[in-house]
Every structure is written in structure tokens, then in C-alpha cells.
PDB file of C-alpha atoms in Angstrom:
ATOM      1  CA  MET A   1     -17.921  -3.929-197.183  1.00  0.00           C
ATOM      2  CA  ASP A   2     -20.130  -7.003-197.070  1.00  0.00           C
ATOM      3  CA  ARG A   3     -23.585  -6.617-195.562  1.00  0.00           C
ATOM      4  CA  VAL A   4     -23.702  -8.339-192.196  1.00  0.00           C
ATOM      5  CA  TRP A   5     -26.246 -10.016-189.940  1.00  0.00           C
ATOM      6  CA  ARG A   6     -26.031  -9.456-186.202  1.00  0.00           C
ATOM      7  CA  LEU A   7     -27.607 -10.620-182.997  1.00  0.00           C
ATOM      8  CA  PRO A   8     -29.082  -8.170-180.464  1.00  0.00           C
ATOM      9  CA  GLY A   9     -26.280  -6.716-178.367  1.00  0.00           C
ATOM     10  CA  VAL A  10     -23.673  -6.995-181.151  1.00  0.00           C
ATOM     11  CA  TYR A  11     -22.236  -3.691-182.341  1.00  0.00           C
ATOM     12  CA  ARG A  12     -23.823  -2.377-185.528  1.00  0.00           C
ATOM     13  CA  PRO A  13     -21.330  -1.211-188.196  1.00  0.00           C
ATOM     14  CA  GLN A  14     -21.529   2.558-188.530  1.00  0.00           C
ATOM     15  CA  ALA A  15     -19.395   5.654-189.184  1.00  0.00           C
ATOM     16  CA  ASP A  16     -16.363   4.455-187.234  1.00  0.00           C
ATOM     17  CA  THR A  17     -16.470   1.120-189.079  1.00  0.00           C
ATOM     18  CA  ALA A  18     -16.533   2.904-192.435  1.00  0.00           C
ATOM     19  CA  LEU A  19     -13.655   5.211-191.479  1.00  0.00           C
ATOM     20  CA  LEU A  20     -11.485   2.273-190.458  1.00  0.00           C
ATOM     21  CA  ALA A  21     -12.440   0.332-193.591  1.00  0.00           C
ATOM     22  CA  ALA A  22     -11.242   3.221-195.759  1.00  0.00           C
ATOM     23  CA  ALA A  23      -7.846   3.041-194.071  1.00  0.00           C
ATOM     24  CA  LEU A  24      -7.809  -0.743-194.150  1.00  0.00           C
ATOM     25  CA  CYS A  25      -8.141  -0.985-197.915  1.00  0.00           C
ATOM     26  CA  ARG A  26      -4.751   0.704-198.309  1.00  0.00           C
ATOM     27  CA  GLU A  27      -2.974  -1.733-195.980  1.00  0.00           C
ATOM     28  CA  VAL A  28      -4.116  -5.265-196.820  1.00  0.00           C
ATOM     29  CA  VAL A  29      -2.211  -7.136-199.507  1.00  0.00           C
ATOM     30  CA  PRO A  30      -3.038 -10.687-200.643  1.00  0.00           C
ATOM     31  CA  GLY A  31      -1.609 -13.219-198.222  1.00  0.00           C
ATOM     32  CA  SER A  32      -1.025 -10.818-195.336  1.00  0.00           C
ATOM     33  CA  ASP A  33      -1.862 -12.093-191.849  1.00  0.00           C
ATOM     34  CA  VAL A  34      -4.541  -9.910-190.234  1.00  0.00           C
ATOM     35  CA  LEU A  35      -5.908  -9.817-186.689  1.00  0.00           C
ATOM     36  CA  ASP A  36      -9.248  -8.102-186.018  1.00  0.00           C
ATOM     37  CA  VAL A  37      -9.508  -7.337-182.282  1.00  0.00           C
ATOM     38  CA  GLY A  38     -13.075  -6.903-181.047  1.00  0.00           C
ATOM     39  CA  THR A  39     -14.576  -8.102-184.296  1.00  0.00           C
ATOM     40  CA  GLY A  40     -18.251  -7.641-183.364  1.00  0.00           C
ATOM     41  CA  SER A  41     -20.321  -8.643-186.384  1.00  0.00           C
ATOM     42  CA  GLY A  42     -17.116  -9.401-188.303  1.00  0.00           C
ATOM     43  CA  ALA A  43     -17.695  -6.626-190.854  1.00  0.00           C
ATOM     44  CA  LEU A  44     -14.066  -5.469-190.936  1.00  0.00           C
ATOM     45  CA  ALA A  45     -12.712  -9.023-190.792  1.00  0.00           C
ATOM     46  CA  LEU A  46     -14.826  -9.902-193.826  1.00  0.00           C
ATOM     47  CA  TYR A  47     -13.587  -6.833-195.675  1.00  0.00           C
ATOM     48  CA  ALA A  48      -9.961  -7.712-194.928  1.00  0.00           C
ATOM     49  CA  ALA A  49     -10.576 -11.265-196.161  1.00  0.00           C
ATOM     50  CA  ARG A  50     -12.184  -9.961-199.351  1.00  0.00           C
ATOM     51  CA  LEU A  51      -9.038  -7.875-199.917  1.00  0.00           C
ATOM     52  CA  GLY A  52      -6.956 -11.071-199.741  1.00  0.00           C
ATOM     53  CA  GLY A  53      -5.883 -11.183-196.098  1.00  0.00           C
ATOM     54  CA  ARG A  54      -5.640 -14.323-193.975  1.00  0.00           C
ATOM     55  CA  VAL A  55      -7.815 -13.159-191.121  1.00  0.00           C
ATOM     56  CA  GLU A  56      -8.174 -14.100-187.461  1.00  0.00           C
ATOM     57  CA  ALA A  57     -11.042 -12.383-185.627  1.00  0.00           C
ATOM     58  CA  VAL A  58     -11.326 -12.259-181.821  1.00  0.00           C
ATOM     59  CA  ASP A  59     -13.926 -10.961-179.383  1.00  0.00           C
ATOM     60  CA  VAL A  60     -15.029 -11.492-175.778  1.00  0.00           C
ATOM     61  CA  SER A  61     -18.721 -11.773-176.678  1.00  0.00           C
ATOM     62  CA  TRP A  62     -20.166 -15.160-177.613  1.00  0.00           C
ATOM     63  CA  ARG A  63     -22.935 -13.385-179.526  1.00  0.00           C
ATOM     64  CA  ALA A  64     -20.376 -11.441-181.539  1.00  0.00           C
ATOM     65  CA  LEU A  65     -18.458 -14.619-182.334  1.00  0.00           C
ATOM     66  CA  ALA A  66     -21.633 -16.358-183.483  1.00  0.00           C
ATOM     67  CA  ALA A  67     -22.483 -13.410-185.721  1.00  0.00           C
ATOM     68  CA  ALA A  68     -18.954 -13.231-187.159  1.00  0.00           C
ATOM     69  CA  ARG A  69     -18.900 -16.966-187.924  1.00  0.00           C
ATOM     70  CA  LEU A  70     -22.287 -16.852-189.612  1.00  0.00           C
ATOM     71  CA  ASN A  71     -21.390 -13.765-191.636  1.00  0.00           C
ATOM     72  CA  ALA A  72     -18.160 -15.396-192.806  1.00  0.00           C
ATOM     73  CA  LEU A  73     -20.100 -18.490-193.845  1.00  0.00           C
ATOM     74  CA  ARG A  74     -22.714 -16.439-195.704  1.00  0.00           C
ATOM     75  CA  ALA A  75     -20.020 -14.430-197.501  1.00  0.00           C
ATOM     76  CA  GLY A  76     -17.917 -17.482-198.352  1.00  0.00           C
ATOM     77  CA  HIS A  77     -14.805 -16.149-196.582  1.00  0.00           C
ATOM     78  CA  ARG A  78     -12.484 -18.341-194.508  1.00  0.00           C
ATOM     79  CA  ILE A  79     -11.860 -16.571-191.202  1.00  0.00           C
ATOM     80  CA  GLU A  80     -10.540 -17.933-187.915  1.00  0.00           C
ATOM     81  CA  VAL A  81     -12.857 -16.814-185.121  1.00  0.00           C
ATOM     82  CA  HIS A  82     -11.807 -17.144-181.462  1.00  0.00           C
ATOM     83  CA  ARG A  83     -12.874 -15.900-178.048  1.00  0.00           C
ATOM     84  CA  ARG A  84      -9.980 -13.927-176.546  1.00  0.00           C
ATOM     85  CA  ASP A  85      -9.678 -10.916-174.255  1.00  0.00           C
ATOM     86  CA  ILE A  86      -6.770  -8.513-174.714  1.00  0.00           C
ATOM     87  CA  CYS A  87      -7.384  -7.124-171.233  1.00  0.00           C
ATOM     88  CA  ARG A  88      -6.376 -10.444-169.651  1.00  0.00           C
ATOM     89  CA  PRO A  89      -2.872 -11.916-169.275  1.00  0.00           C
ATOM     90  CA  GLY A  90      -1.776 -13.703-172.428  1.00  0.00           C
ATOM     91  CA  GLY A  91      -3.386 -11.197-174.764  1.00  0.00           C
ATOM     92  CA  PRO A  92      -5.371 -11.974-177.872  1.00  0.00           C
ATOM     93  CA  ALA A  93      -2.900 -13.804-180.036  1.00  0.00           C
ATOM     94  CA  ALA A  94      -1.240 -16.636-178.061  1.00  0.00           C
ATOM     95  CA  GLY A  95       2.242 -15.730-179.293  1.00  0.00           C
ATOM     96  CA  ARG A  96       1.311 -15.125-182.920  1.00  0.00           C
ATOM     97  CA  ALA A  97       2.370 -12.022-184.817  1.00  0.00           C
ATOM     98  CA  TYR A  98       0.634 -10.298-187.712  1.00  0.00           C
ATOM     99  CA  ASP A  99       1.241  -8.029-190.685  1.00  0.00           C
ATOM    100  CA  LEU A 100      -1.820  -5.981-189.767  1.00  0.00           C
ATOM    101  CA  VAL A 101      -3.780  -5.579-186.536  1.00  0.00           C
ATOM    102  CA  LEU A 102      -7.041  -3.681-186.769  1.00  0.00           C
ATOM    103  CA  SER A 103      -9.533  -2.740-184.100  1.00  0.00           C
ATOM    104  CA  ASN A 104     -12.702  -0.778-183.528  1.00  0.00           C
ATOM    105  CA  PRO A 105     -12.663  -1.239-179.745  1.00  0.00           C
ATOM    106  CA  PRO A 106     -15.081   0.027-177.108  1.00  0.00           C
ATOM    107  CA  TYR A 107     -14.043   3.652-176.554  1.00  0.00           C
ATOM    108  CA  VAL A 108     -16.994   5.635-175.187  1.00  0.00           C
ATOM    109  CA  PRO A 109     -16.331   7.354-171.819  1.00  0.00           C
ATOM    110  CA  ALA A 110     -18.815   5.970-169.306  1.00  0.00           C
ATOM    111  CA  PRO A 111     -20.004   7.211-165.914  1.00  0.00           C
ATOM    112  CA  PRO A 112     -19.166   4.991-162.937  1.00  0.00           C
ATOM    113  CA  ALA A 113     -21.237   1.826-162.595  1.00  0.00           C
ATOM    114  CA  GLY A 114     -24.741   2.490-161.390  1.00  0.00           C
ATOM    115  CA  ARG A 115     -25.001   5.949-162.942  1.00  0.00           C
ATOM    116  CA  ALA A 116     -27.558   6.685-165.654  1.00  0.00           C
ATOM    117  CA  GLY A 117     -26.616   5.441-169.099  1.00  0.00           C
ATOM    118  CA  THR A 118     -24.520   2.442-168.024  1.00  0.00           C
ATOM    119  CA  ALA A 119     -27.130  -0.269-167.515  1.00  0.00           C
ATOM    120  CA  HIS A 120     -27.818  -1.281-171.114  1.00  0.00           C
ATOM    121  CA  ARG A 121     -26.888  -4.933-171.681  1.00  0.00           C
ATOM    122  CA  ALA A 122     -25.157  -4.152-174.974  1.00  0.00           C
ATOM    123  CA  ALA A 123     -23.072  -1.361-173.423  1.00  0.00           C
ATOM    124  CA  ARG A 124     -19.899  -3.426-173.232  1.00  0.00           C
ATOM    125  CA  ALA A 125     -19.697  -3.071-177.023  1.00  0.00           C
ATOM    126  CA  TRP A 126     -18.966   0.652-176.551  1.00  0.00           C
ATOM    127  CA  ASP A 127     -18.419   1.570-172.869  1.00  0.00           C
ATOM    128  CA  ALA A 128     -14.729   1.694-171.895  1.00  0.00           C
ATOM    129  CA  GLY A 129     -14.356   3.230-168.452  1.00  0.00           C
ATOM    130  CA  ILE A 130     -14.489   6.784-167.261  1.00  0.00           C
ATOM    131  CA  ASP A 131     -11.912   8.015-169.813  1.00  0.00           C
ATOM    132  CA  GLY A 132     -12.870   5.632-172.642  1.00  0.00           C
ATOM    133  CA  ARG A 133      -9.434   4.038-172.654  1.00  0.00           C
ATOM    134  CA  GLN A 134      -9.898   0.718-170.885  1.00  0.00           C
ATOM    135  CA  VAL A 135      -9.490  -1.351-174.058  1.00  0.00           C
ATOM    136  CA  VAL A 136      -7.517   1.220-176.062  1.00  0.00           C
ATOM    137  CA  ASP A 137      -4.676   1.195-173.523  1.00  0.00           C
ATOM    138  CA  SER A 138      -4.619  -2.612-173.419  1.00  0.00           C
ATOM    139  CA  LEU A 139      -4.363  -2.792-177.190  1.00  0.00           C
ATOM    140  CA  CYS A 140      -1.585  -0.218-177.230  1.00  0.00           C
ATOM    141  CA  ALA A 141       0.348  -2.242-174.635  1.00  0.00           C
ATOM    142  CA  ALA A 142      -0.020  -5.443-176.681  1.00  0.00           C
ATOM    143  CA  SER A 143       0.674  -3.915-180.089  1.00  0.00           C
ATOM    144  CA  ALA A 144       4.460  -4.273-180.214  1.00  0.00           C
ATOM    145  CA  GLU A 145       4.200  -8.022-179.552  1.00  0.00           C
ATOM    146  CA  LEU A 146       1.312  -8.485-181.969  1.00  0.00           C
ATOM    147  CA  LEU A 147       3.089  -6.909-184.938  1.00  0.00           C
ATOM    148  CA  ARG A 148       5.780  -8.382-187.135  1.00  0.00           C
ATOM    149  CA  PRO A 149       8.586  -6.115-188.320  1.00  0.00           C
ATOM    150  CA  ARG A 150       6.969  -3.546-190.649  1.00  0.00           C
ATOM    151  CA  GLY A 151       3.583  -4.630-189.306  1.00  0.00           C
ATOM    152  CA  VAL A 152       0.840  -2.014-188.969  1.00  0.00           C
ATOM    153  CA  LEU A 153      -1.771  -1.299-186.304  1.00  0.00           C
ATOM    154  CA  LEU A 154      -4.958   0.515-187.358  1.00  0.00           C
ATOM    155  CA  MET A 155      -7.324   1.525-184.571  1.00  0.00           C
ATOM    156  CA  VAL A 156     -10.337   3.833-184.636  1.00  0.00           C
ATOM    157  CA  HIS A 157     -11.592   5.660-181.568  1.00  0.00           C
ATOM    158  CA  SER A 158     -13.256   8.862-180.437  1.00  0.00           C
ATOM    159  CA  GLY A 159     -11.488  12.155-179.987  1.00  0.00           C
ATOM    160  CA  LEU A 160     -13.078  12.152-176.533  1.00  0.00           C
ATOM    161  CA  CYS A 161     -10.596   9.581-175.258  1.00  0.00           C
ATOM    162  CA  GLY A 162      -7.387  11.338-176.254  1.00  0.00           C
ATOM    163  CA  PRO A 163      -5.812  10.570-179.639  1.00  0.00           C
ATOM    164  CA  GLN A 164      -2.492  12.147-178.633  1.00  0.00           C
ATOM    165  CA  ARG A 165      -2.285   9.891-175.601  1.00  0.00           C
ATOM    166  CA  THR A 166      -2.686   6.894-177.907  1.00  0.00           C
ATOM    167  CA  VAL A 167       0.030   8.186-180.227  1.00  0.00           C
ATOM    168  CA  ASP A 168       2.351   8.834-177.275  1.00  0.00           C
ATOM    169  CA  LEU A 169       1.829   5.339-175.847  1.00  0.00           C
ATOM    170  CA  LEU A 170       2.556   3.675-179.173  1.00  0.00           C
ATOM    171  CA  THR A 171       5.580   5.892-179.827  1.00  0.00           C
ATOM    172  CA  GLY A 172       6.899   5.010-176.373  1.00  0.00           C
ATOM    173  CA  LEU A 173       6.773   1.344-177.382  1.00  0.00           C
ATOM    174  CA  GLY A 174       9.028   2.041-180.353  1.00  0.00           C
ATOM    175  CA  LEU A 175       6.366   2.265-183.054  1.00  0.00           C
ATOM    176  CA  SER A 176       6.018   5.066-185.575  1.00  0.00           C
ATOM    177  CA  ALA A 177       2.528   6.391-184.823  1.00  0.00           C
ATOM    178  CA  GLY A 178       0.196   9.207-185.804  1.00  0.00           C
ATOM    179  CA  VAL A 179      -3.373  10.156-186.600  1.00  0.00           C
ATOM    180  CA  HIS A 180      -4.077   8.743-190.047  1.00  0.00           C
ATOM    181  CA  ALA A 181      -7.630   9.999-190.647  1.00  0.00           C
ATOM    182  CA  ARG A 182     -10.293  12.132-188.975  1.00  0.00           C
ATOM    183  CA  ALA A 183     -14.027  12.590-189.381  1.00  0.00           C
ATOM    184  CA  ARG A 184     -16.735  14.490-187.536  1.00  0.00           C
ATOM    185  CA  VAL A 185     -20.095  12.779-187.149  1.00  0.00           C
ATOM    186  CA  PRO A 186     -23.386  13.653-185.425  1.00  0.00           C
ATOM    187  CA  LEU A 187     -23.688  12.455-181.850  1.00  0.00           C
ATOM    188  CA  GLY A 188     -25.336   9.068-181.484  1.00  0.00           C
ATOM    189  CA  PRO A 189     -27.937   8.212-178.847  1.00  0.00           C
ATOM    190  CA  VAL A 190     -25.385   7.039-176.256  1.00  0.00           C
ATOM    191  CA  LEU A 191     -23.381  10.263-176.278  1.00  0.00           C
ATOM    192  CA  ARG A 192     -26.521  12.378-176.425  1.00  0.00           C
ATOM    193  CA  SER A 193     -27.780  10.642-173.279  1.00  0.00           C
ATOM    194  CA  ARG A 194     -24.495  11.515-171.521  1.00  0.00           C
ATOM    195  CA  LEU A 195     -24.082  15.112-172.634  1.00  0.00           C
ATOM    196  CA  PRO A 196     -24.472  16.675-169.167  1.00  0.00           C
ATOM    197  CA  TRP A 197     -21.890  14.275-167.720  1.00  0.00           C
ATOM    198  CA  LEU A 198     -19.480  14.736-170.660  1.00  0.00           C
ATOM    199  CA  ARG A 199     -19.766  18.523-170.468  1.00  0.00           C
ATOM    200  CA  GLY A 200     -19.301  18.415-166.723  1.00  0.00           C
ATOM    201  CA  ARG A 201     -15.982  16.629-167.286  1.00  0.00           C
ATOM    202  CA  GLY A 202     -14.939  19.119-169.964  1.00  0.00           C
ATOM    203  CA  LEU A 203     -15.022  16.528-172.739  1.00  0.00           C
ATOM    204  CA  MET A 204     -17.648  18.348-174.805  1.00  0.00           C
ATOM    205  CA  ALA A 205     -18.218  22.068-175.166  1.00  0.00           C
ATOM    206  CA  PRO A 206     -21.666  23.640-174.774  1.00  0.00           C
ATOM    207  CA  GLY A 207     -23.459  23.576-178.106  1.00  0.00           C
ATOM    208  CA  ASP A 208     -21.181  20.932-179.633  1.00  0.00           C
ATOM    209  CA  ASP A 209     -23.365  18.354-181.387  1.00  0.00           C
ATOM    210  CA  GLN A 210     -20.680  16.340-183.201  1.00  0.00           C
ATOM    211  CA  GLU A 211     -18.069  13.762-182.258  1.00  0.00           C
ATOM    212  CA  GLU A 212     -14.631  13.511-183.818  1.00  0.00           C
ATOM    213  CA  LEU A 213     -13.477  10.046-184.861  1.00  0.00           C
ATOM    214  CA  VAL A 214      -9.827   9.283-185.545  1.00  0.00           C
ATOM    215  CA  VAL A 215      -7.917   6.396-187.062  1.00  0.00           C
ATOM    216  CA  ILE A 216      -4.537   5.836-185.424  1.00  0.00           C
ATOM    217  CA  ARG A 217      -1.873   4.179-187.572  1.00  0.00           C
ATOM    218  CA  ALA A 218       1.250   2.721-185.995  1.00  0.00           C
ATOM    219  CA  GLU A 219       4.037   0.771-187.682  1.00  0.00           C
ATOM    220  CA  ARG A 220       6.666  -1.423-186.097  1.00  0.00           C
ATOM    221  CA  PRO A 221      10.195  -0.813-187.460  1.00  0.00           C
TER     222      PRO A 221
END
């Protein structure tokens, strides 16, 4: 992937970005229409463009959009960048459909507002409600409308927020869905700070010091 510049508060590409990129390289063909939901720094959008995709990147953060636009300019890639929120009525695409939708959404389970670990300004780049599914569920609900026939959704998220639930939701919408890739990575600082809360909810076992990441692949018939 291209090296990217980012503003404070914009998600830094890391292990989940790399795992999704590895899946992405097998899906993009020159000329395919690609939507990157929650683009952050634009790292995955840039990669899809370098592979030949016609890419639209969306995010709710103005800082993320500024970073994505600048990174596209620096890399010499033509990418549409827009502010859209898939959690609001109307969705991210304004009636458009795509050959490939990709997303590395916020997916970290977060204690209720006001509890320790939720006050960081940048937290909206990773926090996604008490079960980590606030954005994941919205993207699942929108996926059938976002995809053209034979279109593919690729989404990465943590094993902590229920990969089988994601597969079941997508299957219920008529898509062919499954876990495409898995990886185990050391816990980052956010999860380490929440270990007592996560263990209290049964999401992490005592002594477990790794997080499972999964890439979900779903295809519209």
C-alpha cells in the first residue's frame, strides 16, 4: 500500500488494514467501481485505485476526508472523496451501486459513555457501542443496495463483535457470506485499557493477550 499522511485523530493503518488489503488485491479489477466506507487516511482507497479501481471514499470525519484527499493528491490517484454517514437515512451512496464495497469500520466494544476509556477525542475512529456493532450492523443492512449483481463486500472487524452474527445478517439479506481470512494480533492500547471490562462481559478470557481479526466476504447473486 501507499504510505499515507494523517492528521491527529485519524485512524492509523495497522494490522486490520493490512489484512483487508490482502483480501482486496484479489477482488479489484481495472475499471471496477469501488466504495471505501469509513476511509480514514484513505490507505485502502489508494490501494484500490492503484489496482485499477474507480474509487469513491466516504467518512464522517472532516479530518479523515482532508487526509484522504491530500494522500490521493500526493499519490497521483483520482479518488472521489465525500462526507457521508451510513448510520443515517439515505446511506453512503445516494443510490449508486458498486462492484466492490470495502470497509474497516469502527468495531471496538466500548463501555457506556462516561466510563473510563471512552473520552479520547479520536475514539470515534474505533469505538462502536457496547457490542462493537454500531457501524457493522448499519453496513450489513445497506450492503444489498450498495452492491451490483455479483458485487462483493469486504469488511474487517474484531472477533470480539461476533463474526457469525455478521455472516448471518448478510446471509439473511440474500448474500453469500463467510469468513474469508483470520489473523491473531497482540492487543493494542485501547483493548488493554479495557481488559477488566471486556473480561467482565465474557469477551476475553483470563490470560488472553491477543485479538482475532476477521475479514468477512459477501457476494450478491
